[in-house]
PDB file of C-alpha atoms in Angstrom:
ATOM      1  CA  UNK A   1       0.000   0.000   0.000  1.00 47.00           C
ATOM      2  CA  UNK A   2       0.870   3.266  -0.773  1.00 54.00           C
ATOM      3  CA  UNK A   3       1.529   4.977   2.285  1.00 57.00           C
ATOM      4  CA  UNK A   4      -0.912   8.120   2.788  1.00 56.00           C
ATOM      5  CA  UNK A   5       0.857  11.404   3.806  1.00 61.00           C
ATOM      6  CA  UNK A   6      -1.842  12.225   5.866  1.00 62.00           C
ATOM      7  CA  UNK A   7      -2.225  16.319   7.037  1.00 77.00           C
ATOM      8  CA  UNK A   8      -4.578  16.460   9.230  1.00 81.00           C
ATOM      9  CA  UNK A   9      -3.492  17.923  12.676  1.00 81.00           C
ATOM     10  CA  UNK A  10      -5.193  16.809  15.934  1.00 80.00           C
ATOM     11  CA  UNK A  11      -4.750  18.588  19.150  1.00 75.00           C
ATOM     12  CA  UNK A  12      -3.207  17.534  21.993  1.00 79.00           C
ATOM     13  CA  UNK A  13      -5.363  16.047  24.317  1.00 81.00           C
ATOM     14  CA  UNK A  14      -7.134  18.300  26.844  1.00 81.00           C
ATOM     15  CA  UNK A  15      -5.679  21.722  24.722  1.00 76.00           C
ATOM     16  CA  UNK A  16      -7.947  24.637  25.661  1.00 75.00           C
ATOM     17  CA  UNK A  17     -11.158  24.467  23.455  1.00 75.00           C
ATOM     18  CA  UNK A  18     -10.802  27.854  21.220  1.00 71.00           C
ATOM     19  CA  UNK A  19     -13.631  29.418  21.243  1.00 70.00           C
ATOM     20  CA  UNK A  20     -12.902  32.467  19.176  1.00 66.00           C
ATOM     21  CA  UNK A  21     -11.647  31.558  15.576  1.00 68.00           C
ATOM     22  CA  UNK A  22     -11.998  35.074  13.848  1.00 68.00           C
ATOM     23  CA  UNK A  23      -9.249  37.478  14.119  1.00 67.00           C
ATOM     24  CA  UNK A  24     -12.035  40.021  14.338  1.00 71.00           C
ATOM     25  CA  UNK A  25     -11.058  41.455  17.953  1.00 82.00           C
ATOM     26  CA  UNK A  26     -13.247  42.185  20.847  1.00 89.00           C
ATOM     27  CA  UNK A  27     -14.355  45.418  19.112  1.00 91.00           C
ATOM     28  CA  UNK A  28     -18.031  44.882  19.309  1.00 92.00           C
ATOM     29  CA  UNK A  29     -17.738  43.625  22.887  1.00 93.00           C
ATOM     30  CA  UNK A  30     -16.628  47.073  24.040  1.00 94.00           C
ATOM     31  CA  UNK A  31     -18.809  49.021  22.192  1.00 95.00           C
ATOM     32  CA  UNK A  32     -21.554  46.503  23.755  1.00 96.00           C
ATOM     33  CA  UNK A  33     -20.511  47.388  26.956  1.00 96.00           C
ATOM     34  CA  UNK A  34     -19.830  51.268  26.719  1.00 97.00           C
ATOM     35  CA  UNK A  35     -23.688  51.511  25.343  1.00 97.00           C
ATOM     36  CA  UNK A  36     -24.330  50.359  28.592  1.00 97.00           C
ATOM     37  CA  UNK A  37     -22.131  52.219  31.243  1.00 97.00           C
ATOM     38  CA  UNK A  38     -22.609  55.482  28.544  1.00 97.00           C
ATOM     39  CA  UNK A  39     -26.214  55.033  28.946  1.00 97.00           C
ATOM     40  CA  UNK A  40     -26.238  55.116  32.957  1.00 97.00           C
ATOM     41  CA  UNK A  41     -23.742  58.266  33.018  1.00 97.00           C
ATOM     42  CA  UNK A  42     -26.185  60.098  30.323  1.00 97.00           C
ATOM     43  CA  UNK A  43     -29.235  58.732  31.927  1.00 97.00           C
ATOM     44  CA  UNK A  44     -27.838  61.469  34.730  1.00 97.00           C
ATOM     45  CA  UNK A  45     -26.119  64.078  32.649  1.00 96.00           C
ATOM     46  CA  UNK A  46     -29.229  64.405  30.476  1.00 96.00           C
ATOM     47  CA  UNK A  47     -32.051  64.855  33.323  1.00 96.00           C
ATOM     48  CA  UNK A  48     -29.665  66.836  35.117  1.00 95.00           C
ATOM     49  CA  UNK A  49     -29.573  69.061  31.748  1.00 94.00           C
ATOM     50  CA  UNK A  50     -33.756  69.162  31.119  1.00 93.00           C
ATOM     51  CA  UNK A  51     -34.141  69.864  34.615  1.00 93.00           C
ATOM     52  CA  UNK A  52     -31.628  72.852  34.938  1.00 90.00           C
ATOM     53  CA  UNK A  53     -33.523  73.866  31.276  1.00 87.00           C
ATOM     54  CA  UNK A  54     -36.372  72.715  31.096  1.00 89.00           C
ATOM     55  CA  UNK A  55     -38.032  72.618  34.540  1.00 84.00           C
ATOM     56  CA  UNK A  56     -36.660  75.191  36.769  1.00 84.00           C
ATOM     57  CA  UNK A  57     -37.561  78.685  36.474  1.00 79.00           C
ATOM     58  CA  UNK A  58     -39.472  79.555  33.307  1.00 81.00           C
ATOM     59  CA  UNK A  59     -38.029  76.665  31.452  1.00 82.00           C
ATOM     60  CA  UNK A  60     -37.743  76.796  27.681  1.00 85.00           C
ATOM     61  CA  UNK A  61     -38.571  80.728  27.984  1.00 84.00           C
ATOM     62  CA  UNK A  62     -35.694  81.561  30.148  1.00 84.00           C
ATOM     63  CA  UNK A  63     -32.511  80.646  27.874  1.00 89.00           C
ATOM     64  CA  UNK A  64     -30.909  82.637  26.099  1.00 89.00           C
ATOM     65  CA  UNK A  65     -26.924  83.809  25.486  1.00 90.00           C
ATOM     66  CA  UNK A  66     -27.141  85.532  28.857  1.00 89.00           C
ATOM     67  CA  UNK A  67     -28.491  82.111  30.316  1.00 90.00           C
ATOM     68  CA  UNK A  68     -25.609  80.164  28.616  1.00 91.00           C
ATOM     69  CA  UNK A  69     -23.020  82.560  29.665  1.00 92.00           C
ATOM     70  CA  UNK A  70     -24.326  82.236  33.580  1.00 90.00           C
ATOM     71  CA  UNK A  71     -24.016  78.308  33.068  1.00 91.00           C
ATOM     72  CA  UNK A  72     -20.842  77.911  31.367  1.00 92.00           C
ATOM     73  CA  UNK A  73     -19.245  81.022  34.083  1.00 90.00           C
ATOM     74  CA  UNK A  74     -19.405  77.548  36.363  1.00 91.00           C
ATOM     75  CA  UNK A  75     -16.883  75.323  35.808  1.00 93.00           C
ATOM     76  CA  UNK A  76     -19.245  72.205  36.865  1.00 95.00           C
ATOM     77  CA  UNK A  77     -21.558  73.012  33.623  1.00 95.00           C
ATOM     78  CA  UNK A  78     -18.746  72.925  31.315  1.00 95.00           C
ATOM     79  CA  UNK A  79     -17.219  69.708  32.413  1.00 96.00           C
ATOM     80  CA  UNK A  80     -21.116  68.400  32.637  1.00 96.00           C
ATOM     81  CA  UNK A  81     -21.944  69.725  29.035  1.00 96.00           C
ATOM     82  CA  UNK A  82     -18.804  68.699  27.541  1.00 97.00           C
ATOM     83  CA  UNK A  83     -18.801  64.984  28.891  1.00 97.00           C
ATOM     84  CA  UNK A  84     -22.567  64.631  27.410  1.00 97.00           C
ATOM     85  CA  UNK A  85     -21.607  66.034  24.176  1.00 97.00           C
ATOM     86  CA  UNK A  86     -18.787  63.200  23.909  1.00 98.00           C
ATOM     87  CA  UNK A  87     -20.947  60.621  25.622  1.00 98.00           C
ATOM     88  CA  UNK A  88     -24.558  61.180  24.061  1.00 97.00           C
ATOM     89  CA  UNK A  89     -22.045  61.595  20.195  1.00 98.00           C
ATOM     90  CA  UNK A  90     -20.560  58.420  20.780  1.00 98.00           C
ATOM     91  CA  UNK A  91     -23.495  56.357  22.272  1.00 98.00           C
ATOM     92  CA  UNK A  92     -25.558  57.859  19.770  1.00 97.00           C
ATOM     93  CA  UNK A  93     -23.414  57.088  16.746  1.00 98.00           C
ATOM     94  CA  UNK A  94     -22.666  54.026  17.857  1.00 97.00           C
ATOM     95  CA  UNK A  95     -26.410  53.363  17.665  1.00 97.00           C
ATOM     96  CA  UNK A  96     -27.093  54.594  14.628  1.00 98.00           C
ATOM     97  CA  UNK A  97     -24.212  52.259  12.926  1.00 97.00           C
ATOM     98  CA  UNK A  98     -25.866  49.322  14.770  1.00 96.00           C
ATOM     99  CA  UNK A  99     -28.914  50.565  13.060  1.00 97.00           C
ATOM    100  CA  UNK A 100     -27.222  50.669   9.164  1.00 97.00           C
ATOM    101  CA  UNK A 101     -25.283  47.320   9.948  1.00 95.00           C
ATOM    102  CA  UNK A 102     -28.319  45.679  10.258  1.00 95.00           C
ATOM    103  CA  UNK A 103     -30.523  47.651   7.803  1.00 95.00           C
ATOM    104  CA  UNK A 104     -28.542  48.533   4.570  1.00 94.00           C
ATOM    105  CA  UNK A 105     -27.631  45.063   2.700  1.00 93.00           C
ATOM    106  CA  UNK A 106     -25.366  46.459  -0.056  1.00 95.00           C
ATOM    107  CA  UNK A 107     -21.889  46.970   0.758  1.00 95.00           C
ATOM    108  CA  UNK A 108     -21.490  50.500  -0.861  1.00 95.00           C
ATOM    109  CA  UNK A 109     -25.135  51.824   0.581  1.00 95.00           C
ATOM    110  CA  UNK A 110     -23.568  50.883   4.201  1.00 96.00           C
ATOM    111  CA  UNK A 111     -20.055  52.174   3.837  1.00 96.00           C
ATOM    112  CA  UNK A 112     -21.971  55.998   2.042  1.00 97.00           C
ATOM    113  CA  UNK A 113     -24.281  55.820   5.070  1.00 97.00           C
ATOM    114  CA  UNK A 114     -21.750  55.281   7.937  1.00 97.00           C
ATOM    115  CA  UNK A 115     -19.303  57.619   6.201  1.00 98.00           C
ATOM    116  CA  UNK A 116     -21.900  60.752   6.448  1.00 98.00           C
ATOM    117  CA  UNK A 117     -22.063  59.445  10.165  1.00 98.00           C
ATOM    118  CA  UNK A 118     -18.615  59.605  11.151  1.00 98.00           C
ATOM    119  CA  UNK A 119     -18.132  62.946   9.297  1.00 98.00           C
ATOM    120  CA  UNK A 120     -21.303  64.268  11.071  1.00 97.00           C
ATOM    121  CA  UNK A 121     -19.854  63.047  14.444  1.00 98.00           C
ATOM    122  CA  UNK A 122     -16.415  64.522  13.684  1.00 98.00           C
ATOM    123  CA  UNK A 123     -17.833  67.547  12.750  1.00 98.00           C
ATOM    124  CA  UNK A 124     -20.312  67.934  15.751  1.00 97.00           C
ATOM    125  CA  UNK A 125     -17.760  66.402  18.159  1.00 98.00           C
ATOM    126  CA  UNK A 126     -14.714  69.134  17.137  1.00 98.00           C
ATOM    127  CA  UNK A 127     -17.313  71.979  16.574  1.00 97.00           C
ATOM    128  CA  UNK A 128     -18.991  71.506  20.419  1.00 96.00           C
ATOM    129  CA  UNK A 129     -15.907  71.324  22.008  1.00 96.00           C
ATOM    130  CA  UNK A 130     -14.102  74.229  20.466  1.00 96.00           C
ATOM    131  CA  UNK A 131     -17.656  76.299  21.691  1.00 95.00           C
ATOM    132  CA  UNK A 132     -17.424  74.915  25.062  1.00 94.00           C
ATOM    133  CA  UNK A 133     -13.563  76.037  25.322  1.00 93.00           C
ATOM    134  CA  UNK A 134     -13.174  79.508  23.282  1.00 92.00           C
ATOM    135  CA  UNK A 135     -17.012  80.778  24.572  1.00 90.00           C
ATOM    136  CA  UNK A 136     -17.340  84.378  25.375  1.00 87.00           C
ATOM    137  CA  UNK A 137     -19.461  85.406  27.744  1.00 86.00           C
ATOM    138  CA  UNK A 138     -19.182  88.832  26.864  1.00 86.00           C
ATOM    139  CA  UNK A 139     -18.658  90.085  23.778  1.00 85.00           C
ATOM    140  CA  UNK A 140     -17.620  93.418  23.557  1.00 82.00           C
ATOM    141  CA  UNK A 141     -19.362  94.507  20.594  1.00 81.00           C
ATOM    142  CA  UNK A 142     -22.928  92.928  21.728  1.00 79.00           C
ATOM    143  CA  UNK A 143     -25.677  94.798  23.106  1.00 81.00           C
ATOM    144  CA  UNK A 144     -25.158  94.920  26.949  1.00 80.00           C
ATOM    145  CA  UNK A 145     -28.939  93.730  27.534  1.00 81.00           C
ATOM    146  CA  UNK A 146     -28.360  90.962  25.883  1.00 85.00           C
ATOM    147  CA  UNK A 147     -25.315  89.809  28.163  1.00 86.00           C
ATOM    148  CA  UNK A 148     -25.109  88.569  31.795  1.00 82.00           C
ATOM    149  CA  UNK A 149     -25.497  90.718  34.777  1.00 81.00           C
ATOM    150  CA  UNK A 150     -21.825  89.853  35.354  1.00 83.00           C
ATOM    151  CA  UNK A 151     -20.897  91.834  31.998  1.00 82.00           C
ATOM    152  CA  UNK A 152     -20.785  95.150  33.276  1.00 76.00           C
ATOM    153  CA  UNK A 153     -20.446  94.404  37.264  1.00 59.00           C
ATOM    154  CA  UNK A 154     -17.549  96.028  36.752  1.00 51.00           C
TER     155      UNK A 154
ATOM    156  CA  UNK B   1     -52.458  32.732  13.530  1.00 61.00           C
ATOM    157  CA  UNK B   2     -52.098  31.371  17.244  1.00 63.00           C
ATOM    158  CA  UNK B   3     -48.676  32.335  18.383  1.00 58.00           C
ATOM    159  CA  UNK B   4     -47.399  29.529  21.437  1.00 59.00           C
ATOM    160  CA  UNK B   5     -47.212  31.125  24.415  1.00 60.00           C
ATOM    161  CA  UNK B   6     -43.806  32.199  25.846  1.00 59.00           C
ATOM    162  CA  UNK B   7     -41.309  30.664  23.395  1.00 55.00           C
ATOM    163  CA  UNK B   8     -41.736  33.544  20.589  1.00 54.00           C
ATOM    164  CA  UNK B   9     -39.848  36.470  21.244  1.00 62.00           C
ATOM    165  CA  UNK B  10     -41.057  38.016  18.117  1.00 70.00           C
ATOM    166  CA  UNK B  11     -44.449  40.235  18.127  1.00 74.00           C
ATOM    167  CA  UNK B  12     -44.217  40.757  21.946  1.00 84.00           C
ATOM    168  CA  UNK B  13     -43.206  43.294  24.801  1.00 86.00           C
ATOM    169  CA  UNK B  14     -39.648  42.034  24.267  1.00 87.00           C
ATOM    170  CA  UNK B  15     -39.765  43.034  20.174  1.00 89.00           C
ATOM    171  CA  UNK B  16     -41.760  45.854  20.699  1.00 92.00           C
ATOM    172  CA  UNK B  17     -39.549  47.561  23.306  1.00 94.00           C
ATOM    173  CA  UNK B  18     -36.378  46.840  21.445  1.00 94.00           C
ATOM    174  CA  UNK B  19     -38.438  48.545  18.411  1.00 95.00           C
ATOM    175  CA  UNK B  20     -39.353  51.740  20.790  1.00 96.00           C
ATOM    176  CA  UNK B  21     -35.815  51.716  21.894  1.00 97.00           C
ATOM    177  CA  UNK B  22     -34.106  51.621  18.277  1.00 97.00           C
ATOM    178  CA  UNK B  23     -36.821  54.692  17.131  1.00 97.00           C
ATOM    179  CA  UNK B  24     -36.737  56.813  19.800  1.00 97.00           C
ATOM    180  CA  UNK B  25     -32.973  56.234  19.736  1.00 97.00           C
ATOM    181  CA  UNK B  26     -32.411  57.469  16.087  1.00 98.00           C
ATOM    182  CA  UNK B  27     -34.520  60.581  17.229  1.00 97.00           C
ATOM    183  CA  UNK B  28     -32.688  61.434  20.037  1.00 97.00           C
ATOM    184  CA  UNK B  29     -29.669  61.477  17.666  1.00 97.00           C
ATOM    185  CA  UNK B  30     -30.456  63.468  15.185  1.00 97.00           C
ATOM    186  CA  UNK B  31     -32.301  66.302  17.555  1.00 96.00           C
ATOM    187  CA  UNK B  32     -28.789  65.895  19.198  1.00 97.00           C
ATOM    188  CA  UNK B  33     -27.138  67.085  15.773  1.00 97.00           C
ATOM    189  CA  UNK B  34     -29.216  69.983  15.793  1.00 96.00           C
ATOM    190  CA  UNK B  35     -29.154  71.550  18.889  1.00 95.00           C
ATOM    191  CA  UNK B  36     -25.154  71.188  19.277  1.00 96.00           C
ATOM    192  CA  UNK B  37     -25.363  73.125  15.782  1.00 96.00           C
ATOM    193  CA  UNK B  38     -27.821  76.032  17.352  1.00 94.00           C
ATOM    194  CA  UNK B  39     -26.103  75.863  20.698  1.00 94.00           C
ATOM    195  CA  UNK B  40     -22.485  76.487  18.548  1.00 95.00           C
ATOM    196  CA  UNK B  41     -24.210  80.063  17.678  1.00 94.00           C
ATOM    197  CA  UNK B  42     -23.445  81.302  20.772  1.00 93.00           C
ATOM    198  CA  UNK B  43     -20.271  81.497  19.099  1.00 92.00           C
ATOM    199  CA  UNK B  44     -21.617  83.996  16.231  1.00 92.00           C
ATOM    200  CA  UNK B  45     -23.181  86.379  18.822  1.00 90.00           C
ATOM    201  CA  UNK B  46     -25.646  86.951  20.968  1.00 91.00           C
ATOM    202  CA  UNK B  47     -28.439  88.230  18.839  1.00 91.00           C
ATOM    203  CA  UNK B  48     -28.189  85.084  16.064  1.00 92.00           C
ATOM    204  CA  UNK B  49     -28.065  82.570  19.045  1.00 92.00           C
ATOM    205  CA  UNK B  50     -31.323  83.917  20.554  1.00 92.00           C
ATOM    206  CA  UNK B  51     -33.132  84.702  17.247  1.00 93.00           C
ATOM    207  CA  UNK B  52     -33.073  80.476  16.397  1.00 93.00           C
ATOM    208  CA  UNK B  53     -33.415  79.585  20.134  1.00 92.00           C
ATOM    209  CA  UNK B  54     -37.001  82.442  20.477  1.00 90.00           C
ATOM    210  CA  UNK B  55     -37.879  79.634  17.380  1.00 90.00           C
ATOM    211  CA  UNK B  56     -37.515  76.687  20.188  1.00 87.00           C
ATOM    212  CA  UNK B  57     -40.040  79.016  22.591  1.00 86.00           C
ATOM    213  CA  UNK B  58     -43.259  79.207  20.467  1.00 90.00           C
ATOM    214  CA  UNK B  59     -46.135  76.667  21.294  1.00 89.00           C
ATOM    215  CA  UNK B  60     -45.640  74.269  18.028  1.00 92.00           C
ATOM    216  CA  UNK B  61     -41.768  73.422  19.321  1.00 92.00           C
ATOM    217  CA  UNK B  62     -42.959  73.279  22.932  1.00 90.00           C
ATOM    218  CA  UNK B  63     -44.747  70.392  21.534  1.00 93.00           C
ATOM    219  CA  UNK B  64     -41.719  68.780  20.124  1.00 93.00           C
ATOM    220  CA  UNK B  65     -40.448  69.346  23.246  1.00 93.00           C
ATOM    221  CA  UNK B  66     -42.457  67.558  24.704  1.00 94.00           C
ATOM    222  CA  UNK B  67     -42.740  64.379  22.210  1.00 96.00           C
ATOM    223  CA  UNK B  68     -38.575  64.447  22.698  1.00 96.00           C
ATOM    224  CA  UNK B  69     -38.535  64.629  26.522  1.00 96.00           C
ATOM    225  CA  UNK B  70     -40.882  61.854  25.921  1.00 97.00           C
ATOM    226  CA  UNK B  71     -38.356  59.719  23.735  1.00 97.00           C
ATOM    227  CA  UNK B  72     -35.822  60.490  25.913  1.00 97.00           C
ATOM    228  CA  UNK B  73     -37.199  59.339  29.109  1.00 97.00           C
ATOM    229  CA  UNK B  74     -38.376  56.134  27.523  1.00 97.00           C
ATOM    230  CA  UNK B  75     -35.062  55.409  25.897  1.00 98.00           C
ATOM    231  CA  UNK B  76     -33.338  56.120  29.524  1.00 97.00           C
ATOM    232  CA  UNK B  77     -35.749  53.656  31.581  1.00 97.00           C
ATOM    233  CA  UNK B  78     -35.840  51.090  28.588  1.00 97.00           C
ATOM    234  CA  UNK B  79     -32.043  51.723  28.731  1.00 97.00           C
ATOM    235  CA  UNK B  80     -31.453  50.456  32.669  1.00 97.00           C
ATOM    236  CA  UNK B  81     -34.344  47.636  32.222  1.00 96.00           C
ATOM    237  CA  UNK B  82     -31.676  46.447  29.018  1.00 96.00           C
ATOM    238  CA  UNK B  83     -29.031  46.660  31.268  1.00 97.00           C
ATOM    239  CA  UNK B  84     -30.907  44.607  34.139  1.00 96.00           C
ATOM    240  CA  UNK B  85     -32.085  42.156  31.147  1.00 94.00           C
ATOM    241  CA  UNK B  86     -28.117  41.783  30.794  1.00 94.00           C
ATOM    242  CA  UNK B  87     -26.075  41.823  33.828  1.00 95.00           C
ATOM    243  CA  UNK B  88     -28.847  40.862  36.560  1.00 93.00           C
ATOM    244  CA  UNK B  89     -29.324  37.156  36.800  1.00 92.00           C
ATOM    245  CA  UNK B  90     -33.300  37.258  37.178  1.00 92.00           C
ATOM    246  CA  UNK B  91     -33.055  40.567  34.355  1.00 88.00           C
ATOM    247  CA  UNK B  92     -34.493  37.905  31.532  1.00 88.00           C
ATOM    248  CA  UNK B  93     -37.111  36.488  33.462  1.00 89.00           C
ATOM    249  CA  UNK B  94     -38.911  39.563  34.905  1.00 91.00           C
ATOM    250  CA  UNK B  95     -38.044  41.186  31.298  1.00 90.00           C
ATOM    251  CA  UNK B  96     -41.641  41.680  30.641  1.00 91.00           C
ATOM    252  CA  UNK B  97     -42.704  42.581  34.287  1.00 93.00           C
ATOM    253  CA  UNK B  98     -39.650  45.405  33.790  1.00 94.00           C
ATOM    254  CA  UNK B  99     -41.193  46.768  31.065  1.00 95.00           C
ATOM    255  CA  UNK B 100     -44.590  47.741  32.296  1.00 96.00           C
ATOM    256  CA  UNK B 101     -42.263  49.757  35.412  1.00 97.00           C
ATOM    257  CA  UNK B 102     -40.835  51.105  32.456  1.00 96.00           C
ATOM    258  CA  UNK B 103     -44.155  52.266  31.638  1.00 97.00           C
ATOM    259  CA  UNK B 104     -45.261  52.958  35.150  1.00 97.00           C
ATOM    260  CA  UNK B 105     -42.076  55.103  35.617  1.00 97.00           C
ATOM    261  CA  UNK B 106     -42.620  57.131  32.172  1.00 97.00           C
ATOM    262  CA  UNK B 107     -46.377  58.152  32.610  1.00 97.00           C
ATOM    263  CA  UNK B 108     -45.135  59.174  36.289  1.00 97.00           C
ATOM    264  CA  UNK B 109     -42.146  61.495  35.185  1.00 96.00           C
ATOM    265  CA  UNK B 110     -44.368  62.655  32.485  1.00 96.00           C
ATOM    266  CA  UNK B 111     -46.797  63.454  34.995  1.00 96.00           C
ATOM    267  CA  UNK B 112     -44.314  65.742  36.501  1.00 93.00           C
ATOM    268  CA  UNK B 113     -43.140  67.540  33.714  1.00 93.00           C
ATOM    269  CA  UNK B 114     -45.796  68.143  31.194  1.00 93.00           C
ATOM    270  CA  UNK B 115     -47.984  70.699  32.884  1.00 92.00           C
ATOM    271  CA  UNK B 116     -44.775  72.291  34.438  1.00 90.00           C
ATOM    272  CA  UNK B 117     -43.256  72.342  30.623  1.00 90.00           C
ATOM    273  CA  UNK B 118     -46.652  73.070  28.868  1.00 90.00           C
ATOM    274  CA  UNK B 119     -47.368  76.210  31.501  1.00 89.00           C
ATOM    275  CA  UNK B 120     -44.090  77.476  30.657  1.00 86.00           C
ATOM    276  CA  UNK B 121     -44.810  77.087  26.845  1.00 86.00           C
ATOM    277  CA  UNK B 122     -48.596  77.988  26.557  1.00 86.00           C
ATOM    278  CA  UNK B 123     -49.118  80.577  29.638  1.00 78.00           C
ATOM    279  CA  UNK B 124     -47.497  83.856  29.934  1.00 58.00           C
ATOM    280  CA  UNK B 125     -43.648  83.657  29.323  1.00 52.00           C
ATOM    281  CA  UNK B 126     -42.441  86.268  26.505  1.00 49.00           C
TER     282      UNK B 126
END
């Protein structure tokens, strides 16, 4: 008999059984969990936000610049506003390309639709955080009834 | 069609609150687009930031308001009972029972803020 160069490889007995056989990463287990510890964090940031906006005072009547300039004079509204934007962006697109992944069949419709959604988080991302940073409260050239009381305290 | 009881996930609570969650979600986002956009015109100056934001003060966005506070607080309660479905060992069985606090929860802290938000919107103000 001919002798059969046989190439099939058997493991060793009792070698870990590997569950994992893509070298795919644990990318979509991390964004599973962030969804999740995102969510709690914004579930706070975000009432804390429609209450301050929303509920206390005259609500919806009372903003204005002179209302964002009082908030973002405290350094606590800053940080809060600044960690939503990044949270609620990233939970939010993170969603949404969930949402195409499991919608858009055609290869080119999902990589169009999830390329408008990473430029539209770049952009809104970048453009929210250079507002929060380079804000001024008080313009000099703006009418001084439209700025905070703090404007011309001195 | 008679649909067995308790083996279909399909058609039931579980579905339809995974729908709510994935609409109100997308929602959510895209108001979220917008208002970073009209918020980034306190940048331009005082007058063009409060011209668009008197737009968010008339009674027809007060409404939206509303139907987004609405999404919002759905999508946050739905949000924890998803996280209890995951990491709490009974999450999956009370699942259903979970979502009808979800619901319990919403029409309270709806309660609460519609007539607060709605006075604000319809009486007085500017």
């Amino acid at each position: 008999m001919a002798q059969a160069t046989s190439q099939v490889t058997v493991d060793a007995p009792r070698s870990p059984y590997d569950r994992r056989k893509t070298t795919r990463g644990n990318f979509e287990l991390y964004s599973w969990v962030f969804m999740r510890a995102s969510g709690v964090v914004l579930l706070v940031l975000i009432f804390g936000h429609l209450w301050m906006n929303l509920m206390v005072g005259e609500g919806v009547h009372a903003i204005d610049f002179g209302f964002v300039a009082g908030k973002w004079a405290s350094p606590l509204w800053q940080v809060w506003d600044l960690l939503m934007l990044w949270l609620a962006m990233i939970h939010g697109t993170n969603g949404v390309r969930t949402i195409i992944n499991d919608y858009a069949q055609r290869d080119g419709t999902r990589m169009v639709l999830k390329g408008l959604l990473y430029l539209a988080f770049v952009v809104v991302v970048v453009l929210g955080t250079l507002v929060i940073f380079t804000f001024d409260p008080c313009p000099t050239d703006a009418p001084a009834d439209l700025l905070a009381s703090f404007c011309s305290a001195n | 069609m008679p649909t067995p009881a308790g083996t279909l996930y399909r058609g039931r609570e579980g579905m339809w609150s995974w729908v709510a969650h994935r609409v109100t979600g997308v929602l959510i986002f895209f108001f979220l687009l917008v208002h970073v956009l009209d918020t980034a015109l306190v940048r331009v100056s005082p007058e063009a930031y409060n011209a668009v934001i008197g737009t968010y003060q008339t009674p027809i966005m007060g409404l939206g308001e509303a139907g987004l506070v609405a999404a919002i607080v759905f999508h946050a309660f739905n949000g924890v009972r998803v996280v209890l479905v995951d990491f709490w060992a009974k999450g999956p069985k009370y699942q259903k029972t979970m979502l009808w606090v979800v619901v319990g929860l919403f029409v309270v802290t709806m309660a609460g803020f519609l007539p607060r938000h709605l006075m604000n919107v319809f009486g007085g103000g500017h």
